[in-house]
Coordinates of C-alpha atoms in Angstrom, one line a residue:
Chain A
X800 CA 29.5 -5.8 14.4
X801 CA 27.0 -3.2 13.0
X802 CA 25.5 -1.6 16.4
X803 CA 23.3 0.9 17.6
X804 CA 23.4 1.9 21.4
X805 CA 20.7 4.2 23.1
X806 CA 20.9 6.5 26.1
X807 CA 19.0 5.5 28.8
X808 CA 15.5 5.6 30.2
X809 CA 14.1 8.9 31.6
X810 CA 11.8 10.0 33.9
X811 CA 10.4 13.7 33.2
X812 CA 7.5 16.0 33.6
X813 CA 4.9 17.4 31.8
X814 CA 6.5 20.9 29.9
X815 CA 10.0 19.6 30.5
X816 CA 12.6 19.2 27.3
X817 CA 14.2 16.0 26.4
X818 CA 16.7 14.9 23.6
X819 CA 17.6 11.2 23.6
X820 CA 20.4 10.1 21.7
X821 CA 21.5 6.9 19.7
X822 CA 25.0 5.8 19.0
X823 CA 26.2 3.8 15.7
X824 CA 29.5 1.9 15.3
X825 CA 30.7 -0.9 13.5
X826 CA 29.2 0.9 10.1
X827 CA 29.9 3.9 7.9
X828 CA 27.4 6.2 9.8
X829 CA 26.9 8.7 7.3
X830 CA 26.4 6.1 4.8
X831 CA 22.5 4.8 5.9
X832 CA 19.6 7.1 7.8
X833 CA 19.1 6.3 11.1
X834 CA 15.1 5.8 11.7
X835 CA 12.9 6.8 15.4
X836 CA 10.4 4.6 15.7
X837 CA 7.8 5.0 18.5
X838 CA 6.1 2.1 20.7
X839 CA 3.1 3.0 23.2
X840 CA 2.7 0.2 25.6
X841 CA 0.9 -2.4 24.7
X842 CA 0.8 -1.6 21.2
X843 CA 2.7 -1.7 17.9
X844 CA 5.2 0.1 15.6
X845 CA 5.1 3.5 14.1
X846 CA 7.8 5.4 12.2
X847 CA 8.4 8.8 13.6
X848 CA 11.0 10.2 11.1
X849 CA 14.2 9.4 10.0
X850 CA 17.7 11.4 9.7
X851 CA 20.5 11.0 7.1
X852 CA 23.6 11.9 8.6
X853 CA 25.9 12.4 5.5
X854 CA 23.9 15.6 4.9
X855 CA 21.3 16.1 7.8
X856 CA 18.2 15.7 5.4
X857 CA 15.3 14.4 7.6
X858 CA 11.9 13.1 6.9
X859 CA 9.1 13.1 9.6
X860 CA 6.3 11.2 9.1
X861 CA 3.1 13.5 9.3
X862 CA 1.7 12.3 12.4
X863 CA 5.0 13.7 14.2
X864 CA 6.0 16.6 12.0
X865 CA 6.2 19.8 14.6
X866 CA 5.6 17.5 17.5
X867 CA 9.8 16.5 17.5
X868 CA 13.1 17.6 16.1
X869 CA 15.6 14.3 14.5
X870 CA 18.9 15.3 13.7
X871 CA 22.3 13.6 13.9
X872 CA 25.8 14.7 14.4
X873 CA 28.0 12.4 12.2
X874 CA 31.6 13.6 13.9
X875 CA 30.6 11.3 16.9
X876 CA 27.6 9.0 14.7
X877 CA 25.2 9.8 16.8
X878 CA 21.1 10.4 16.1
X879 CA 18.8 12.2 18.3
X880 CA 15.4 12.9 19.1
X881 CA 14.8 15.7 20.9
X882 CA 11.2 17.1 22.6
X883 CA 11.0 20.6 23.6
X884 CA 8.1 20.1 26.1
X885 CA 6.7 16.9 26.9
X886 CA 3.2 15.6 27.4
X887 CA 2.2 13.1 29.1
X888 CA 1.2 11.1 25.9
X889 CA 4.6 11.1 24.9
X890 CA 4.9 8.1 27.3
X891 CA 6.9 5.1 25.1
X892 CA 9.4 3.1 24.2
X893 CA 11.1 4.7 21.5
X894 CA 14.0 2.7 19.2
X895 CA 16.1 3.7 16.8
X896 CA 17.1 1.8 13.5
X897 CA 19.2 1.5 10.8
X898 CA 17.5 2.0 7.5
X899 CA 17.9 1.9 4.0
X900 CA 14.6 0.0 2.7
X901 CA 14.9 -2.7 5.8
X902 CA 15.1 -1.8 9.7
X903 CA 18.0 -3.3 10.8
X904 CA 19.7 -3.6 12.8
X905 CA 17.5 -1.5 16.0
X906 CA 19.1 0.1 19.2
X907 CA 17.6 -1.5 22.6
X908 CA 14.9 1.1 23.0
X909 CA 15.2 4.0 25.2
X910 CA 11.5 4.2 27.6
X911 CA 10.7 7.8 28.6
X912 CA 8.1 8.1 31.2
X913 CA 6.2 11.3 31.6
X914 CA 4.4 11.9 34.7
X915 CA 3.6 14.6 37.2
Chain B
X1191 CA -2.3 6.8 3.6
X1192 CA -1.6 3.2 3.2
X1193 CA -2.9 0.4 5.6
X1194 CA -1.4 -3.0 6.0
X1195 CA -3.8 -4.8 8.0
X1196 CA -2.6 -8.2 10.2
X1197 CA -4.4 -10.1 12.6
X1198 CA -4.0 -10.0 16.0
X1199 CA -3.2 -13.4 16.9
X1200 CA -2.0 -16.9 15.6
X1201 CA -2.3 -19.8 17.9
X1202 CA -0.4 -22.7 17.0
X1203 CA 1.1 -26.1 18.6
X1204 CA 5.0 -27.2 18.4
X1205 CA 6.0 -28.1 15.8
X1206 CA 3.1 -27.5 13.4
X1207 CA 3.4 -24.7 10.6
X1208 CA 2.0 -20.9 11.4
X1209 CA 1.2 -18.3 9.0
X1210 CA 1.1 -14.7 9.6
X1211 CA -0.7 -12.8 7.2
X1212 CA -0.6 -9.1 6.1
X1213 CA -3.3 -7.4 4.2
X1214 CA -2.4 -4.3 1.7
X1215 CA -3.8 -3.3 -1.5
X1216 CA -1.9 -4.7 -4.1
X1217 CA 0.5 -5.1 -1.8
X1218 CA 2.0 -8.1 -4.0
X1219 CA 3.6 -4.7 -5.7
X1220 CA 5.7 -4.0 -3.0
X1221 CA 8.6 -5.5 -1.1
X1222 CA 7.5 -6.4 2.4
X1223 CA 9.7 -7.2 5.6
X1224 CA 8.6 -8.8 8.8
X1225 CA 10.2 -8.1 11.9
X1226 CA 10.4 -10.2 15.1
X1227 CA 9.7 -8.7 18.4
X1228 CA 9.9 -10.7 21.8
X1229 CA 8.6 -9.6 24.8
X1230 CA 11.0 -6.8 26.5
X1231 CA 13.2 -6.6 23.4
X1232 CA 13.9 -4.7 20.2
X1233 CA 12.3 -5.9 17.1
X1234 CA 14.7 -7.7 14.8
X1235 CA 14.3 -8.4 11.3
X1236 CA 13.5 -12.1 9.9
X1237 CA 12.2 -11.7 6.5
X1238 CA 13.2 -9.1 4.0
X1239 CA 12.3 -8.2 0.2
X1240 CA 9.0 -10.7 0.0
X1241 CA 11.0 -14.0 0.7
X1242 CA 14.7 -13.0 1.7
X1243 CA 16.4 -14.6 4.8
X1244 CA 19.1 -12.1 6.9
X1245 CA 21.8 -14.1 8.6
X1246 CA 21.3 -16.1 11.0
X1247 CA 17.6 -16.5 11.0
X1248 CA 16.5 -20.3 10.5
X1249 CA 15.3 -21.9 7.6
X1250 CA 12.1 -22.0 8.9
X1251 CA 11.4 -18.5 8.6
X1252 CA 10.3 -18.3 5.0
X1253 CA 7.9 -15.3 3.5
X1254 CA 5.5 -14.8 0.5
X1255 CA 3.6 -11.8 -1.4
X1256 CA 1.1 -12.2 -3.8
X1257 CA -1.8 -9.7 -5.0
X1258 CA -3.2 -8.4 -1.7
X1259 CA -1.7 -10.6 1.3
X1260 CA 1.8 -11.0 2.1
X1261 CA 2.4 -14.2 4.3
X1262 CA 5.2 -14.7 6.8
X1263 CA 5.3 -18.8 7.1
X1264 CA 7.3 -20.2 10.1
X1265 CA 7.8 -24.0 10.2
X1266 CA 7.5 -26.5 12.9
X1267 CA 7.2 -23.8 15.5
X1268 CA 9.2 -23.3 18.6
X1269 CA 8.4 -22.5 21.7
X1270 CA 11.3 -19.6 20.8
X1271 CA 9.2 -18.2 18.3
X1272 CA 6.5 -16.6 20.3
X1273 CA 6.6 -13.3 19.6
X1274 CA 4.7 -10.7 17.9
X1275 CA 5.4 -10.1 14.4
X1276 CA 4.8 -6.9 12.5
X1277 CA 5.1 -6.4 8.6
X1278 CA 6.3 -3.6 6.9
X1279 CA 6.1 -1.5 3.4
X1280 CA 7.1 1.6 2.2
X1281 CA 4.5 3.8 0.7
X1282 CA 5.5 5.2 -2.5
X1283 CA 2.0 6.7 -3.4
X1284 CA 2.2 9.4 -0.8
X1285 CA 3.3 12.9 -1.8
X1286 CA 6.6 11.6 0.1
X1287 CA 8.0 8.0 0.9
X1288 CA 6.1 6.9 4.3
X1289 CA 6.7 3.9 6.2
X1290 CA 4.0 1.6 7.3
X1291 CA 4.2 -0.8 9.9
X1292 CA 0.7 -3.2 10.2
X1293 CA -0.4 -3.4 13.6
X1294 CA 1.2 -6.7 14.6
X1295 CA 0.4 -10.6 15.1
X1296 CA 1.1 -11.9 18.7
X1297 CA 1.9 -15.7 17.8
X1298 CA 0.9 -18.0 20.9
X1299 CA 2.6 -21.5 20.7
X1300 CA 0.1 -23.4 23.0

């Protein structure tokens, strides 16, 4: 079974760093990019960027380029997202996918929460 | 940038047929995909490539594009199938490939 298993929810403050990570099995993971996808509450989709782990080539959407780092490390098939100091706007549910032109299948979200 | 444009909610009874509609220009010229998302969970996909059903999803998930709306039709709804709905593109016409999500349907079964 093609899977994708996120780390878990975090709590942080404002100016702290976070990387959050995203696990694939059941798959050749270097083989299909592994998309971030960002959910406000209340509100909809929207792609942050996306990593291919067979060579590390990324894309980033313009509305996130310089705002986060994607990268991957295929010896243990796993995709991160890293910040390297929140705001409080970063607030979300964020999910990773597998992607070549469709989004599936998606990880079970991982919600960071950033408050003072 | 591109702009798929959905509305935000369907209202429909058990068993009768809703349609979820996605607005792009010339949108028919792309492949769209609709994804599922149920309240506290990850989306998942139902529709790929215009029309195409992934495994496991029910027959009454079908999907349509044509010049500038792309339907998503679900038949004799559920009470299941509440969920918000959200179409997607990939847009080609941007100095680099760009995914577009619309801003998702919320599909009420009353």
């Amino acid at each position: 079974e093609v899977q994708l298993v996120q780390s878990g929810a975090e709590v942080k403050k404002p100016g702290e760093s976070l990387n959050i990570s995203c696990k694939g099995s059941g798959y050749s993971f270097t083989n299909y990019w592994i998309a971030w996808v960002r959910q406000m509450p209340g509100k909809g989709l929207e792609w942050m960027g996306s990593v291919y782990p067979g060579d590390s080539d990324t894309k980033y959407s313009p509305s996130f380029q310089g705002q986060v780092t994607i990268s991957a490390d295929k010896s243990i098939s796993t995709a991160y997202l890293q910040w390297v100091s929140l705001k409080a706007s970063d607030s979300a549910m964020y999910y990773c996918a597998r992607h070549e032109d469709i989004f599936d299948p998606w990880g079970q979200g991982t919600l960071v929460t950033v408050s003072s | 940038s591109y702009v798929l444009t959905q509305p935000p909610s369907v209202s429909v009874a058990p068993g009768q047929t809703a349609r979820l509609t996605c607005g792009g220009n010339n949108i028919g010229a792309n492949s769209v995909h609709w994804y599922q998302q149920k309240p506290g969970q990850a989306p998942v996909l139902v529709v790929s490539d215009n029309s195409d059903r992934p495994s496991g999803i029910p027959e009454r998930f079908s999907g349509s594009n044509s010049g500038h709306t792309a339907t998503l039709t679900i038949s004799r709804v559920e009470a299941g199938d509440e969920a918000d709905y959200y179409c997607q593109v990939w847009d080609t016409e941007s100095d680099h490939p760009d995914v577009v999500f619309g801003g998702g349907t919320k599909l009420t079964v009353l």
